Coordinates of C-alpha atoms in Angstrom, one line a residue:
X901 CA -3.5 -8.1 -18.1
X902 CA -7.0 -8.1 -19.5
X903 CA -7.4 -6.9 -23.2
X904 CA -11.3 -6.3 -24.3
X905 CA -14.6 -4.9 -23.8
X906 CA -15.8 -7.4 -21.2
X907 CA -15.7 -6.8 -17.9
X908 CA -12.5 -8.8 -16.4
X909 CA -12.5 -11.9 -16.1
X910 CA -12.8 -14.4 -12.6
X911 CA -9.8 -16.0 -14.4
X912 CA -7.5 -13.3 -13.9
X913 CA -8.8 -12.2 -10.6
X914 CA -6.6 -11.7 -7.6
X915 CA -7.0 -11.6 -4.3
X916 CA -3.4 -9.3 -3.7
X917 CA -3.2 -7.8 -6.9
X918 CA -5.0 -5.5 -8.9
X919 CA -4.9 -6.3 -12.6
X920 CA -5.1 -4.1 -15.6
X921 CA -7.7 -4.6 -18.2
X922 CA -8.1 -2.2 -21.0
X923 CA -10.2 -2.1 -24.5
X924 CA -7.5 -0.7 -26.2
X925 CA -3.8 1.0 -25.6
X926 CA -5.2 4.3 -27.4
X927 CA -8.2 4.4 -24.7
X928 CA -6.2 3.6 -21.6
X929 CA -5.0 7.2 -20.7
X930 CA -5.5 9.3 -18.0
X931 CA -7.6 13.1 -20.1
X932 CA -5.1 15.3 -18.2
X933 CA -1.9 14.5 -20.2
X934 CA -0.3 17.5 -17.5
X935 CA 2.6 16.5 -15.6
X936 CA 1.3 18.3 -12.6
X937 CA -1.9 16.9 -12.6
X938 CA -0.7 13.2 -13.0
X939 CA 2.1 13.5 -9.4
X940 CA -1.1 15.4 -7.7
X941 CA -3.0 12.2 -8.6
X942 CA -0.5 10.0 -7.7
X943 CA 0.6 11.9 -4.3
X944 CA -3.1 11.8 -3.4
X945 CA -3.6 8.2 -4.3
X946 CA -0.2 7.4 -2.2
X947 CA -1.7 9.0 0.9
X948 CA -1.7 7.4 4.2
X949 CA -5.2 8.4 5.3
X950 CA -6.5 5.2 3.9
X951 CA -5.0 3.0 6.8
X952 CA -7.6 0.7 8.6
X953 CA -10.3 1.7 5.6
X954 CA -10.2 -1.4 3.3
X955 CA -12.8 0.3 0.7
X956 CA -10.5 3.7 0.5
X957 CA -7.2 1.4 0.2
X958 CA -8.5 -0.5 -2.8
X959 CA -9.7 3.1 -4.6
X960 CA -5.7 4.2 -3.9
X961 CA -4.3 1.3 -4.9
X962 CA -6.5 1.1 -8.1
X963 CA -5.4 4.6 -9.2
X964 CA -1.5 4.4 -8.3
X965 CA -2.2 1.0 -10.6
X966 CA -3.9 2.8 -13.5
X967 CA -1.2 5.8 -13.7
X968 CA 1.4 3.4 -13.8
X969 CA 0.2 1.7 -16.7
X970 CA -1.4 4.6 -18.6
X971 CA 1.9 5.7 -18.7
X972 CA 3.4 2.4 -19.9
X973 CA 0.7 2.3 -22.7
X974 CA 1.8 5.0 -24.1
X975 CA 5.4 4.7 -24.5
X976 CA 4.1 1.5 -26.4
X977 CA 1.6 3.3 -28.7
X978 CA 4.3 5.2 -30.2
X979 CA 6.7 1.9 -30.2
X980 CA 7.1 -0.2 -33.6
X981 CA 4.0 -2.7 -34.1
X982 CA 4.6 -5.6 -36.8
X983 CA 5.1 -6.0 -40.4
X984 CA 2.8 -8.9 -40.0
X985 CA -0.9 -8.1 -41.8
X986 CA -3.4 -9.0 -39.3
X987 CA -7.1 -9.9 -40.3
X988 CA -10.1 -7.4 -39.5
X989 CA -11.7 -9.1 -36.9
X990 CA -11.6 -8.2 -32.8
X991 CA -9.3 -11.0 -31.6
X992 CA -6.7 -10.9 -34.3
X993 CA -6.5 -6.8 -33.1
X994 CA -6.7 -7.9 -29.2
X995 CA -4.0 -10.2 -30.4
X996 CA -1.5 -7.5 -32.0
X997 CA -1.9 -5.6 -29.0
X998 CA -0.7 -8.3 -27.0
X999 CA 2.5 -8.7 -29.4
X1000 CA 3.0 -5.3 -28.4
X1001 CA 2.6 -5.3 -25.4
X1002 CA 5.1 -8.3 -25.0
X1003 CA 7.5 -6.8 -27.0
X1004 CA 7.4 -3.7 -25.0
X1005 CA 8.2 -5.5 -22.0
X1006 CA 5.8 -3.9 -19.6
X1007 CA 6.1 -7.1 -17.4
X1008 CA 3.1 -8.4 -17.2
X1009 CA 3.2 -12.2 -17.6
X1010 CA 0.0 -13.4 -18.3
X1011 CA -2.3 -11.6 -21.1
X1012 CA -6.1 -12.3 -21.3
X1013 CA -8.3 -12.2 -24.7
X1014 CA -11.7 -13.3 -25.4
X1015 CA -13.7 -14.2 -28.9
X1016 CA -17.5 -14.8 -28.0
X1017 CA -20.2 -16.5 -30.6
X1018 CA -19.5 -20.1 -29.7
X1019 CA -22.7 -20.5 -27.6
X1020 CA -24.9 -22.3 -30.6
X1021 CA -27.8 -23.0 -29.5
X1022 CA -29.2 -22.4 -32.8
X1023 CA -27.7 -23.1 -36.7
X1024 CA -24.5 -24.1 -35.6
X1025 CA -22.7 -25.3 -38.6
X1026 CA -22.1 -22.0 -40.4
X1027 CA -21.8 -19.8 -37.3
X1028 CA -18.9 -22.1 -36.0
X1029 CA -17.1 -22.6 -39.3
X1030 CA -16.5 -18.5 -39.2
X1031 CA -15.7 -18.5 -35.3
X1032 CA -13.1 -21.4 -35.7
X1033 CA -12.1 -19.4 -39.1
X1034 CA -11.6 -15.9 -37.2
X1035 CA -9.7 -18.1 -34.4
X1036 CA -7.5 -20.0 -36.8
X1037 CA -6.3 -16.8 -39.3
X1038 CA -5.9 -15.0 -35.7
X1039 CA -3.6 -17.4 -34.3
X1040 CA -1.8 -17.8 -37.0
X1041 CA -1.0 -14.0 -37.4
X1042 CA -0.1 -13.5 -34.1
X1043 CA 2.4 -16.9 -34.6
X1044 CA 3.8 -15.3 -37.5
X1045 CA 4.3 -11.6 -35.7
X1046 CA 6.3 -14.0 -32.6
X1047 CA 7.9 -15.4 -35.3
X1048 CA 9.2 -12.1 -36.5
X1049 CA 9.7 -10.5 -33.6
X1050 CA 11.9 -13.2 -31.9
X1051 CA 9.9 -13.8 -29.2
X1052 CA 8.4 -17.6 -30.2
X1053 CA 9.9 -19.2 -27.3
X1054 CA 9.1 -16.9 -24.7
X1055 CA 5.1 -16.8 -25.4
X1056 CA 2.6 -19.8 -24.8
X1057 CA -1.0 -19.6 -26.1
X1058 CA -3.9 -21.1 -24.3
X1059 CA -7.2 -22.0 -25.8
X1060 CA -10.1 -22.9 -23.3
X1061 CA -13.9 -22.4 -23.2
X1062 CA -15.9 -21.2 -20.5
X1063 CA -18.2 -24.4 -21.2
X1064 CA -18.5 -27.6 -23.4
X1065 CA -21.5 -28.4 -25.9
X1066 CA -23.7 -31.7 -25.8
X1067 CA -22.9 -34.1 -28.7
X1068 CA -26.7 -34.7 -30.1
X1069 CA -28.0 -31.8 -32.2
X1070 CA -31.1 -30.2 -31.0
X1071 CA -34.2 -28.9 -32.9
X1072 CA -32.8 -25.8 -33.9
X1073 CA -29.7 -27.7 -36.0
X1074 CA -27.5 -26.1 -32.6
X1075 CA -26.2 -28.2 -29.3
X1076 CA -26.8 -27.1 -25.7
X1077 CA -24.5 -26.9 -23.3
X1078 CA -22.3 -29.5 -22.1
X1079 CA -19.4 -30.3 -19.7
X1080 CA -16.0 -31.6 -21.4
X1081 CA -14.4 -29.5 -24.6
X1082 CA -11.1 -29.1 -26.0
X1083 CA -8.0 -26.8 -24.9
X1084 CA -5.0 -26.0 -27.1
X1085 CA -1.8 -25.2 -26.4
X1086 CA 0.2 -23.7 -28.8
X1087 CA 4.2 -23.1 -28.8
X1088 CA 7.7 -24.2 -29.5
X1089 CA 8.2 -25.8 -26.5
X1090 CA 5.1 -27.9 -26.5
X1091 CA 4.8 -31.8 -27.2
X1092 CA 2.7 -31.9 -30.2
X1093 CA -0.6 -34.2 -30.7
X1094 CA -3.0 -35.0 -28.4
X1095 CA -2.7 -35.6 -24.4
X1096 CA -5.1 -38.1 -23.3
X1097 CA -7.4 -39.7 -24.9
X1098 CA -10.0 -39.1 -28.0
X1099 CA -13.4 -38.7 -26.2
X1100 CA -16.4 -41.5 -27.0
X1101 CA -19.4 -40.0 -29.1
X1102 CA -21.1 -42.9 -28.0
X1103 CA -20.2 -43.9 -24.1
X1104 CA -21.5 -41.0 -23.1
X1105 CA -22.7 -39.2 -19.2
X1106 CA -26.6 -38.2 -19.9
X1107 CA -25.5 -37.1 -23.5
X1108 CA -22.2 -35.2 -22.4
X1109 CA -18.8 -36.2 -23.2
X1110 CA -17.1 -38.0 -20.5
X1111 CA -14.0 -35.6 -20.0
X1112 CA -10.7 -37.5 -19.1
X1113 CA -8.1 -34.3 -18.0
X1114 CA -9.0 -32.0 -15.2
X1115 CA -8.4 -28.7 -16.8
X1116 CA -7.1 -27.7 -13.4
X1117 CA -3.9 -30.5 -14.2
X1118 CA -3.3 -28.1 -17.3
X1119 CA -3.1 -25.1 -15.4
X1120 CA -0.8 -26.6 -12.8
X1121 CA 1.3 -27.5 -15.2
X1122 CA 1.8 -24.3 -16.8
X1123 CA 2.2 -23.0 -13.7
X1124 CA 4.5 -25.2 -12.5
X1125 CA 6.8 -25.6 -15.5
X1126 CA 6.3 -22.4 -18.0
X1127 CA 5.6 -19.7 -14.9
X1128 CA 7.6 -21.4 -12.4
X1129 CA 5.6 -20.7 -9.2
X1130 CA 3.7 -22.9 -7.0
X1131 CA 0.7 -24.3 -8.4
X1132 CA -1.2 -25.1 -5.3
X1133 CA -1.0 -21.7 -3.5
X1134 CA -3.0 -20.7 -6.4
X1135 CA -5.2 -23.7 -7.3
X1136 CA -5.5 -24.4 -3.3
X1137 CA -4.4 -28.2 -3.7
X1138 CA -1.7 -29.9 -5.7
X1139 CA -2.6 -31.2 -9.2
X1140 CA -0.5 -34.3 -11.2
X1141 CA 1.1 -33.1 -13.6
X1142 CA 0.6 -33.7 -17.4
X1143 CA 3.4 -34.2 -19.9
X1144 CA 3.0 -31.1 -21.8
X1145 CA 6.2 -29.7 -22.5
X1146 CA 8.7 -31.0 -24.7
X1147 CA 12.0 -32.5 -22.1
X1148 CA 14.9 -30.2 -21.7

């Protein structure tokens, strides 16, 4: 599930499925609240007329989707949130609604969040000392609300970005973009420190960092060992593994 005001995601695109992605639980909710008018919705959307038509099969499908989980998010609205304080900023309330959402058990099994601002092209330093900030006191809040909830060895938070930075600064005291960056994983069953090795500042590939993991290794080893599926029916080709997790 997708939480935010981006359009979804590629990385939570499917090719079989049709995944939710909402702004907020209190937005995602069909206006007719009318018991009658939510089964006339969903026997029309369950129709067989759609057979052979591809486009009217993905509208159906859509909406049966989207009445099932408005309905879902709102049994959880009402439902307990944390006694966890949370700081004002948009990912630390994306990430209370994903505690809630996982605590609800609405069965989804992979939840999406986004913080943008990292593209610093310009006066870097003090624009990414408040990103990392905002990221940091999120994370930790959303830790802590696991923590209390019971539910720190069922959840594992990943950390990527879309794209690395160049390691020179440029005229405008920013850095352009770049191939490698970092990814963190963050949760009690994880092997802590750092897999693989530091990158070189200084042997560098036309002023990029050399990057020494394919990211694609990391996401077939989640898959492979958190979500237990079959990592290269999904990543069409089978990755090494990488020695995440901490040995059962």
């Amino acid at each position: 599930m997708h939480i935010g005001n981006r359009k979804q995601p590629l990385a939570v695109a499917s090719r079989h499925h049709r995944v939710p992605s909402i702004r907020t639980i209190e937005q995602f909710r069909l206006q007719s609240q009318e018991k009658a008018s939510i089964e006339a919705m969903r026997s029309l959307a369950q129709s067989e007329n759609s057979a052979g038509d591809s486009l009217l099969n993905f509208v159906q499908t859509s909406t049966t989707t989207a009445i099932d989980v408005s309905q879902k998010l709102q049994q959880v609205k009402n439902s307990k949130s944390t006694n966890v304080i949370y700081p004002e900023s948009e990912l630390a309330g994306k990430l209370k609604t994903v505690s809630q959402l996982i605590a609800s058990e609405i069965g989804a099994r992979v939840y999406y969040v986004e913080i943008d601002g990292f593209d610093t092209h310009a006066f870097q330093a003090p624009a990414h000392t408040a990103l990392l900030r905002e990221l940091g006191d999120a994370l930790k809040a959303f830790a802590e609300d696991l923590l209390e909830k019971g539910m720190q060895e069922q959840v594992l938070t990943m950390c990527f970005s879309e794209f690395g930075r160049r390691v020179a600064q440029n005229a405008s005291d920013g850095t352009d973009h770049g191939t490698a960056a970092p990814m963190f994983l963050i949760g009690s069953g994880i092997e802590t420190g750092l897999i693989g090795k530091h990158p070189s500042l200084s042997n560098l590939d036309n002023g990029d960092l050399k990057f020494h993991t394919d990211f694609r290794q990391v996401y077939a080893t989640i898959l492979e060992n958190w979500l237990n599926c079959d990592s290269s029916l999904i990543l069409d080709k089978q990755y090494e593994s990488l020695p995440l997790f901490v040995a059962s």
